[in-house]
Short mmCIF file of N, CA and C in Angstrom, two decimals:
data_model
loop_
_atom_site.label_atom_id
_atom_site.label_comp_id
_atom_site.label_asym_id
_atom_site.label_seq_id
_atom_site.Cartn_x
_atom_site.Cartn_y
_atom_site.Cartn_z
N MET A 1387 -5.63 8.60 2.63
CA MET A 1387 -6.57 9.16 2.05
C MET A 1387 -7.92 8.65 2.62
N VAL A 1388 -8.86 9.63 2.93
CA VAL A 1388 -10.04 9.49 3.59
C VAL A 1388 -11.32 9.22 2.79
N PHE A 1389 -12.07 8.40 2.76
CA PHE A 1389 -13.06 8.23 2.08
C PHE A 1389 -14.41 8.45 2.92
N ASP A 1390 -15.18 9.39 2.32
CA ASP A 1390 -16.71 9.71 3.04
C ASP A 1390 -17.79 9.20 2.22
N ASN A 1391 -18.36 8.27 2.71
CA ASN A 1391 -19.58 7.62 2.27
C ASN A 1391 -20.82 8.28 2.59
N SER A 1392 -21.02 9.36 3.19
CA SER A 1392 -22.21 10.03 3.72
C SER A 1392 -23.12 10.33 2.56
N LYS A 1393 -22.77 10.82 1.40
CA LYS A 1393 -23.66 11.01 0.39
C LYS A 1393 -24.33 9.69 -0.09
N LEU A 1394 -23.55 8.57 -0.24
CA LEU A 1394 -24.07 7.42 -0.44
C LEU A 1394 -25.00 6.73 0.46
N LYS A 1395 -24.73 6.90 1.81
CA LYS A 1395 -25.59 6.70 2.97
C LYS A 1395 -26.86 7.34 2.84
N ARG A 1396 -26.76 8.54 2.69
CA ARG A 1396 -28.08 9.33 2.54
C ARG A 1396 -28.96 8.96 1.29
N ALA A 1397 -28.18 8.50 0.17
CA ALA A 1397 -29.09 8.07 -1.08
C ALA A 1397 -29.50 6.75 -1.01
N VAL A 1398 -28.94 5.85 -0.12
CA VAL A 1398 -29.16 4.61 0.20
C VAL A 1398 -29.04 4.19 1.50
N PRO A 1399 -29.88 4.68 2.47
CA PRO A 1399 -29.77 4.53 3.80
C PRO A 1399 -29.76 3.03 4.24
N ASP A 1400 -30.35 1.93 3.46
CA ASP A 1400 -30.37 0.72 3.87
C ASP A 1400 -29.19 -0.09 3.41
N MET A 1401 -27.96 0.57 2.71
CA MET A 1401 -26.87 -0.04 2.45
C MET A 1401 -26.13 -0.22 3.65
N LYS A 1402 -25.51 -1.45 3.49
CA LYS A 1402 -24.65 -1.77 4.74
C LYS A 1402 -23.35 -2.51 4.07
N THR A 1403 -22.16 -2.27 4.61
CA THR A 1403 -20.99 -2.76 4.10
C THR A 1403 -20.82 -4.08 4.84
N THR A 1404 -20.44 -5.16 4.11
CA THR A 1404 -20.21 -6.43 4.60
C THR A 1404 -18.87 -7.10 4.65
N VAL A 1405 -18.03 -6.29 3.83
CA VAL A 1405 -16.65 -6.74 3.79
C VAL A 1405 -15.86 -5.59 4.29
N ARG A 1406 -14.93 -6.11 5.27
CA ARG A 1406 -13.95 -5.21 5.84
C ARG A 1406 -12.91 -4.75 4.57
N PHE A 1407 -12.21 -3.67 4.85
CA PHE A 1407 -11.43 -2.98 3.82
C PHE A 1407 -10.22 -4.01 3.51
N ASP A 1408 -9.53 -4.62 4.55
CA ASP A 1408 -8.56 -5.64 4.34
C ASP A 1408 -8.92 -6.70 3.45
N GLN A 1409 -10.14 -7.09 3.71
CA GLN A 1409 -10.67 -8.38 2.96
C GLN A 1409 -10.79 -7.98 1.51
N GLY A 1410 -11.42 -6.68 1.28
CA GLY A 1410 -11.84 -6.20 -0.02
C GLY A 1410 -10.53 -6.08 -0.92
N VAL A 1411 -9.61 -5.46 -0.23
CA VAL A 1411 -8.20 -5.52 -0.79
C VAL A 1411 -7.58 -6.88 -1.42
N ARG A 1412 -7.72 -7.99 -0.48
CA ARG A 1412 -7.41 -9.07 -0.91
C ARG A 1412 -8.09 -9.87 -2.00
N ILE A 1413 -9.57 -9.55 -1.94
CA ILE A 1413 -10.16 -10.06 -2.92
C ILE A 1413 -9.96 -9.41 -4.29
N ALA A 1414 -9.79 -8.09 -4.29
CA ALA A 1414 -9.22 -7.43 -5.47
C ALA A 1414 -7.94 -7.86 -5.98
N LEU A 1415 -7.03 -7.92 -5.13
CA LEU A 1415 -5.71 -8.38 -5.60
C LEU A 1415 -5.66 -9.84 -6.05
N ASP A 1416 -6.35 -10.69 -5.33
CA ASP A 1416 -6.48 -12.16 -5.90
C ASP A 1416 -7.20 -12.35 -7.18
N TYR A 1417 -8.30 -11.38 -7.51
CA TYR A 1417 -8.84 -11.38 -8.88
C TYR A 1417 -7.83 -11.06 -9.90
N ILE A 1418 -7.03 -9.83 -9.62
CA ILE A 1418 -6.22 -9.42 -10.70
C ILE A 1418 -5.17 -10.26 -10.96
N MET A 1419 -4.73 -11.08 -9.71
CA MET A 1419 -3.42 -12.08 -9.84
C MET A 1419 -4.01 -13.27 -10.73
N THR A 1420 -5.33 -13.63 -10.67
CA THR A 1420 -5.72 -14.78 -11.31
C THR A 1420 -6.15 -14.49 -12.83
N HIS A 1421 -6.08 -13.40 -13.16
CA HIS A 1421 -6.68 -12.75 -14.53
C HIS A 1421 -5.29 -11.98 -15.39
N PRO A 1422 -4.57 -12.73 -16.00
CA PRO A 1422 -3.32 -12.29 -16.70
C PRO A 1422 -3.90 -11.09 -17.62
N GLU A 1423 -4.98 -11.09 -18.27
CA GLU A 1423 -5.44 -10.11 -19.06
C GLU A 1423 -5.61 -8.70 -18.43
N LEU A 1424 -5.47 -8.69 -17.01
CA LEU A 1424 -5.69 -7.49 -16.30
C LEU A 1424 -4.30 -6.76 -15.83
N GLN A 1425 -3.26 -7.73 -16.16
CA GLN A 1425 -1.93 -7.41 -15.57
C GLN A 1425 -0.97 -6.70 -16.90
N VAL A 1426 -1.69 -6.29 -17.97
CA VAL A 1426 -1.08 -5.73 -19.06
C VAL A 1426 -0.74 -4.18 -18.81
N GLU A 1427 0.48 -3.86 -19.16
CA GLU A 1427 0.75 -2.40 -18.93
C GLU A 1427 -0.12 -1.42 -19.91
N ASP A 1428 -0.46 -0.29 -19.32
CA ASP A 1428 -1.17 0.66 -20.19
C ASP A 1428 -0.53 2.02 -20.07
N PRO A 1429 0.50 2.17 -20.87
CA PRO A 1429 1.23 3.36 -20.93
C PRO A 1429 0.40 4.81 -20.90
N GLU A 1430 -0.73 4.71 -21.63
CA GLU A 1430 -1.31 6.00 -21.69
C GLU A 1430 -2.08 6.18 -20.28
N PHE A 1431 -2.62 5.15 -19.73
CA PHE A 1431 -3.30 5.21 -18.47
C PHE A 1431 -2.23 5.64 -17.39
N ASP A 1432 -1.01 4.91 -17.38
CA ASP A 1432 0.13 5.57 -16.52
C ASP A 1432 0.44 6.77 -16.47
N ALA A 1433 0.53 7.42 -17.62
CA ALA A 1433 1.11 8.85 -18.05
C ALA A 1433 -0.43 9.70 -17.18
N TRP A 1434 -1.54 9.37 -17.51
CA TRP A 1434 -2.55 10.18 -17.00
C TRP A 1434 -2.57 10.03 -15.43
N CYS A 1435 -2.18 8.93 -14.98
CA CYS A 1435 -2.07 8.69 -13.49
C CYS A 1435 -0.96 9.93 -13.04
N ASP A 1436 0.11 9.62 -13.75
CA ASP A 1436 1.17 10.70 -13.26
C ASP A 1436 0.64 12.09 -13.19
N ARG A 1437 0.24 12.50 -14.38
CA ARG A 1437 -0.31 13.81 -14.34
C ARG A 1437 -1.41 14.16 -13.28
N VAL A 1438 -2.13 13.19 -12.91
CA VAL A 1438 -3.22 13.47 -11.66
C VAL A 1438 -2.22 13.70 -10.47
N ILE A 1439 -1.41 12.93 -10.33
CA ILE A 1439 -0.61 12.96 -9.00
C ILE A 1439 0.17 14.15 -8.98
N ASP A 1440 0.81 14.74 -10.15
CA ASP A 1440 1.68 15.63 -10.25
C ASP A 1440 0.84 17.10 -9.93
N THR A 1441 -0.42 16.84 -10.38
CA THR A 1441 -1.43 18.11 -10.12
C THR A 1441 -1.80 18.13 -8.75
N LEU A 1442 -2.21 16.88 -8.00
CA LEU A 1442 -2.44 17.20 -6.69
C LEU A 1442 -1.38 17.38 -5.73
N GLU A 1443 -0.07 16.93 -6.12
CA GLU A 1443 1.06 17.23 -5.35
C GLU A 1443 1.35 18.79 -5.50
N ARG A 1444 1.16 19.49 -6.63
CA ARG A 1444 1.33 21.00 -6.72
C ARG A 1444 0.19 21.67 -5.83
N ALA A 1445 -1.04 21.11 -6.05
CA ALA A 1445 -2.14 21.85 -5.21
C ALA A 1445 -1.86 21.81 -3.70
N LYS A 1446 -1.16 20.50 -3.26
CA LYS A 1446 -0.90 20.44 -1.90
C LYS A 1446 0.16 21.38 -1.45
N ALA A 1447 1.27 21.62 -2.35
CA ALA A 1447 2.20 22.69 -2.02
C ALA A 1447 1.64 24.13 -2.09
N GLU A 1448 0.79 24.17 -2.73
CA GLU A 1448 0.48 25.60 -2.84
C GLU A 1448 -0.77 25.91 -1.51
N ILE A 1449 -0.95 24.93 -1.03
CA ILE A 1449 -1.97 25.30 0.13
C ILE A 1449 -1.22 25.67 1.49
#
C-alpha cells in the first residue's frame, strides 16, 4: 500500500514527520499490548473489514 501525503503537505506546509514508519508501528503495537481493553475482539468490525477486503479484491480482479 502506498500512502500519499501531498494533500496534507499542501494544507499544512510546515508539518514535518519526526517518527520513522518502523518506530511508529512499534509505538502503536506497544500501546495496544499494554492496554488489554484494546485487545477485545469486535466481530462486527471484523465482518466490516472482511467486506471491505472482499470489495477491494473484486475491484482489483476487474481491472
